[in-house]
Amino acid sequence: QVQLVESGGGLVQPGGSLRLSCVASGKIFSINAMGWYRQAPGKQRELVAAIRSDGSTNYADSVKGRFTISRDNAKNTVYLQMNNLVPEDTAVYYCNVRLIRVRSGPQYDYWGQGTQVTVSS
């Protein structure tokens, strides 16, 4: 069993900041990649940011320069620092972790429960 617990969502004003956290726990041998997705009403779920085992990152064009993804390998935690938030950032944000549970074992994807981010004045 692997569990992802998200925190940090909430209501903020435009221009404000939030920091999302996602902690993975359970049987984990190694984490290959961690990322954040978001889904707004009536829209497809989209990748916001991801960080891979080699440290490489990628971001959606809409958040480049405003969001930063980081990780703490010792704590199996991924963060999303969101600055200069705009109303278009309003969505449910989901943490995703790609991992293997045993050495040389298969890869699994796990999802967090989702956390609401609302940007409004």
PDB file of C-alpha atoms in Angstrom:
ATOM      1  CA  GLN A   1       0.000   0.000   0.000  1.00  0.00           C
ATOM      2  CA  VAL A   2       1.209   3.455  -0.958  1.00  0.00           C
ATOM      3  CA  GLN A   3      -0.581   6.554   0.201  1.00  0.00           C
ATOM      4  CA  LEU A   4      -0.218  10.140  -0.956  1.00  0.00           C
ATOM      5  CA  VAL A   5      -1.398  12.922   1.309  1.00  0.00           C
ATOM      6  CA  GLU A   6      -1.702  16.427  -0.062  1.00  0.00           C
ATOM      7  CA  SER A   7      -1.888  19.661   1.852  1.00  0.00           C
ATOM      8  CA  GLY A   8      -1.569  23.386   1.335  1.00  0.00           C
ATOM      9  CA  GLY A   9      -4.547  24.265  -0.810  1.00  0.00           C
ATOM     10  CA  GLY A  10      -6.939  27.050  -0.009  1.00  0.00           C
ATOM     11  CA  LEU A  11      -8.342  30.404  -1.001  1.00  0.00           C
ATOM     12  CA  VAL A  12      -5.947  33.196  -1.908  1.00  0.00           C
ATOM     13  CA  GLN A  13      -6.184  36.569  -3.560  1.00  0.00           C
ATOM     14  CA  PRO A  14      -4.685  37.251  -6.975  1.00  0.00           C
ATOM     15  CA  GLY A  15      -0.989  37.870  -6.603  1.00  0.00           C
ATOM     16  CA  GLY A  16      -0.787  35.685  -3.546  1.00  0.00           C
ATOM     17  CA  SER A  17       1.164  32.515  -2.942  1.00  0.00           C
ATOM     18  CA  LEU A  18       0.539  28.966  -1.832  1.00  0.00           C
ATOM     19  CA  ARG A  19       2.794  26.019  -1.218  1.00  0.00           C
ATOM     20  CA  LEU A  20       1.408  22.567  -1.865  1.00  0.00           C
ATOM     21  CA  SER A  21       2.942  19.504  -0.289  1.00  0.00           C
ATOM     22  CA  CYS A  22       2.520  15.838  -1.071  1.00  0.00           C
ATOM     23  CA  VAL A  23       3.952  13.098   1.111  1.00  0.00           C
ATOM     24  CA  ALA A  24       4.230   9.523  -0.102  1.00  0.00           C
ATOM     25  CA  SER A  25       4.294   6.729   2.432  1.00  0.00           C
ATOM     26  CA  GLY A  26       4.136   2.962   2.416  1.00  0.00           C
ATOM     27  CA  LYS A  27       6.185   0.365   0.617  1.00  0.00           C
ATOM     28  CA  ILE A  28       8.464   2.360  -1.659  1.00  0.00           C
ATOM     29  CA  PHE A  29      11.772   1.239  -3.064  1.00  0.00           C
ATOM     30  CA  SER A  30      12.442   4.301  -5.157  1.00  0.00           C
ATOM     31  CA  ILE A  31      10.555   7.162  -6.735  1.00  0.00           C
ATOM     32  CA  ASN A  32      11.098   7.742 -10.423  1.00  0.00           C
ATOM     33  CA  ALA A  33       9.112  10.931 -10.828  1.00  0.00           C
ATOM     34  CA  MET A  34       6.764  13.219  -8.950  1.00  0.00           C
ATOM     35  CA  GLY A  35       4.422  15.778 -10.341  1.00  0.00           C
ATOM     36  CA  TRP A  36       1.399  17.975  -9.984  1.00  0.00           C
ATOM     37  CA  TYR A  37      -1.663  17.990 -12.189  1.00  0.00           C
ATOM     38  CA  ARG A  38      -4.695  20.202 -12.032  1.00  0.00           C
ATOM     39  CA  GLN A  39      -8.233  20.065 -13.308  1.00  0.00           C
ATOM     40  CA  ALA A  40     -10.596  22.990 -13.576  1.00  0.00           C
ATOM     41  CA  PRO A  41     -14.347  22.566 -14.123  1.00  0.00           C
ATOM     42  CA  GLY A  42     -15.107  21.630 -17.703  1.00  0.00           C
ATOM     43  CA  LYS A  43     -11.459  21.220 -18.604  1.00  0.00           C
ATOM     44  CA  GLN A  44      -9.077  18.339 -19.099  1.00  0.00           C
ATOM     45  CA  ARG A  45      -6.637  17.432 -16.407  1.00  0.00           C
ATOM     46  CA  GLU A  46      -3.285  18.951 -17.280  1.00  0.00           C
ATOM     47  CA  LEU A  47       0.263  18.535 -16.120  1.00  0.00           C
ATOM     48  CA  VAL A  48       1.394  21.542 -14.129  1.00  0.00           C
ATOM     49  CA  ALA A  49       4.912  20.519 -13.181  1.00  0.00           C
ATOM     50  CA  ALA A  50       6.999  17.393 -12.839  1.00  0.00           C
ATOM     51  CA  ILE A  51      10.384  16.442 -11.504  1.00  0.00           C
ATOM     52  CA  ARG A  52      12.164  13.229 -12.426  1.00  0.00           C
ATOM     53  CA  SER A  53      14.762  11.130 -10.685  1.00  0.00           C
ATOM     54  CA  ASP A  54      17.587  12.851 -12.547  1.00  0.00           C
ATOM     55  CA  GLY A  55      16.354  16.194 -11.255  1.00  0.00           C
ATOM     56  CA  SER A  56      15.027  17.420 -14.563  1.00  0.00           C
ATOM     57  CA  THR A  57      11.799  19.384 -14.503  1.00  0.00           C
ATOM     58  CA  ASN A  58       9.103  20.502 -16.853  1.00  0.00           C
ATOM     59  CA  TYR A  59       6.298  23.008 -16.465  1.00  0.00           C
ATOM     60  CA  ALA A  60       3.153  23.963 -18.233  1.00  0.00           C
ATOM     61  CA  ASP A  61       3.691  27.131 -20.229  1.00  0.00           C
ATOM     62  CA  SER A  62       1.018  28.895 -18.214  1.00  0.00           C
ATOM     63  CA  VAL A  63       2.941  28.534 -14.943  1.00  0.00           C
ATOM     64  CA  LYS A  64       6.534  28.986 -16.050  1.00  0.00           C
ATOM     65  CA  GLY A  65       8.245  31.666 -14.032  1.00  0.00           C
ATOM     66  CA  ARG A  66       5.590  31.539 -11.321  1.00  0.00           C
ATOM     67  CA  PHE A  67       5.590  27.964 -10.021  1.00  0.00           C
ATOM     68  CA  THR A  68       8.507  25.905  -8.777  1.00  0.00           C
ATOM     69  CA  ILE A  69       8.488  22.181  -8.151  1.00  0.00           C
ATOM     70  CA  SER A  70      10.933  20.661  -5.708  1.00  0.00           C
ATOM     71  CA  ARG A  71      11.384  17.473  -3.767  1.00  0.00           C
ATOM     72  CA  ASP A  72      12.835  16.140  -0.563  1.00  0.00           C
ATOM     73  CA  ASN A  73      14.003  12.634  -1.324  1.00  0.00           C
ATOM     74  CA  ALA A  74      14.616  11.738   2.312  1.00  0.00           C
ATOM     75  CA  LYS A  75      10.996  12.527   3.143  1.00  0.00           C
ATOM     76  CA  ASN A  76       9.407  11.236  -0.083  1.00  0.00           C
ATOM     77  CA  THR A  77       7.826  14.636  -0.444  1.00  0.00           C
ATOM     78  CA  VAL A  78       7.179  16.875  -3.417  1.00  0.00           C
ATOM     79  CA  TYR A  79       6.312  20.548  -3.183  1.00  0.00           C
ATOM     80  CA  LEU A  80       4.777  23.051  -5.508  1.00  0.00           C
ATOM     81  CA  GLN A  81       5.533  26.654  -4.697  1.00  0.00           C
ATOM     82  CA  MET A  82       2.965  28.820  -6.447  1.00  0.00           C
ATOM     83  CA  ASN A  83       3.623  32.540  -6.640  1.00  0.00           C
ATOM     84  CA  ASN A  84       1.810  35.412  -8.294  1.00  0.00           C
ATOM     85  CA  LEU A  85      -1.360  33.376  -8.517  1.00  0.00           C
ATOM     86  CA  VAL A  86      -4.051  34.349 -10.996  1.00  0.00           C
ATOM     87  CA  PRO A  87      -7.717  33.309 -11.195  1.00  0.00           C
ATOM     88  CA  GLU A  88      -6.899  30.939 -14.047  1.00  0.00           C
ATOM     89  CA  ASP A  89      -4.909  28.854 -11.580  1.00  0.00           C
ATOM     90  CA  THR A  90      -8.133  27.900  -9.817  1.00  0.00           C
ATOM     91  CA  ALA A  91      -8.475  24.129  -9.964  1.00  0.00           C
ATOM     92  CA  VAL A  92      -8.219  20.934  -8.015  1.00  0.00           C
ATOM     93  CA  TYR A  93      -4.560  20.016  -7.803  1.00  0.00           C
ATOM     94  CA  TYR A  94      -3.521  16.383  -7.737  1.00  0.00           C
ATOM     95  CA  CYS A  95      -0.193  14.956  -6.734  1.00  0.00           C
ATOM     96  CA  ASN A  96       1.196  12.107  -8.811  1.00  0.00           C
ATOM     97  CA  VAL A  97       4.069   9.825  -7.875  1.00  0.00           C
ATOM     98  CA  ARG A  98       5.652   7.254 -10.157  1.00  0.00           C
ATOM     99  CA  LEU A  99       7.573   4.652  -8.207  1.00  0.00           C
ATOM    100  CA  ILE A 100       8.738   1.107  -7.892  1.00  0.00           C
ATOM    101  CA  ARG A 101       7.940  -0.813  -4.739  1.00  0.00           C
ATOM    102  CA  VAL A 102      10.696  -3.423  -4.917  1.00  0.00           C
ATOM    103  CA  ARG A 103      14.093  -3.546  -6.540  1.00  0.00           C
ATOM    104  CA  SER A 104      13.773  -4.239 -10.280  1.00  0.00           C
ATOM    105  CA  GLY A 105      10.007  -4.342  -9.876  1.00  0.00           C
ATOM    106  CA  PRO A 106       7.356  -2.763 -12.055  1.00  0.00           C
ATOM    107  CA  GLN A 107       6.502   0.905 -12.085  1.00  0.00           C
ATOM    108  CA  TYR A 108       3.309   2.166 -10.455  1.00  0.00           C
ATOM    109  CA  ASP A 109       1.485   5.477 -10.518  1.00  0.00           C
ATOM    110  CA  TYR A 110      -0.255   6.789  -7.424  1.00  0.00           C
ATOM    111  CA  TRP A 111      -2.494   9.811  -7.040  1.00  0.00           C
ATOM    112  CA  GLY A 112      -3.267  12.068  -4.160  1.00  0.00           C
ATOM    113  CA  GLN A 113      -6.771  12.912  -3.067  1.00  0.00           C
ATOM    114  CA  GLY A 114      -6.725  16.364  -4.630  1.00  0.00           C
ATOM    115  CA  THR A 115      -6.648  19.752  -2.990  1.00  0.00           C
ATOM    116  CA  GLN A 116      -8.677  22.768  -4.023  1.00  0.00           C
ATOM    117  CA  VAL A 117      -6.878  25.955  -4.968  1.00  0.00           C
ATOM    118  CA  THR A 118      -9.085  28.984  -5.462  1.00  0.00           C
ATOM    119  CA  VAL A 119      -7.697  32.331  -6.559  1.00  0.00           C
ATOM    120  CA  SER A 120     -10.242  35.074  -6.161  1.00  0.00           C
ATOM    121  CA  SER A 121     -10.624  38.563  -4.802  1.00  0.00           C
TER     122      SER A 121
END
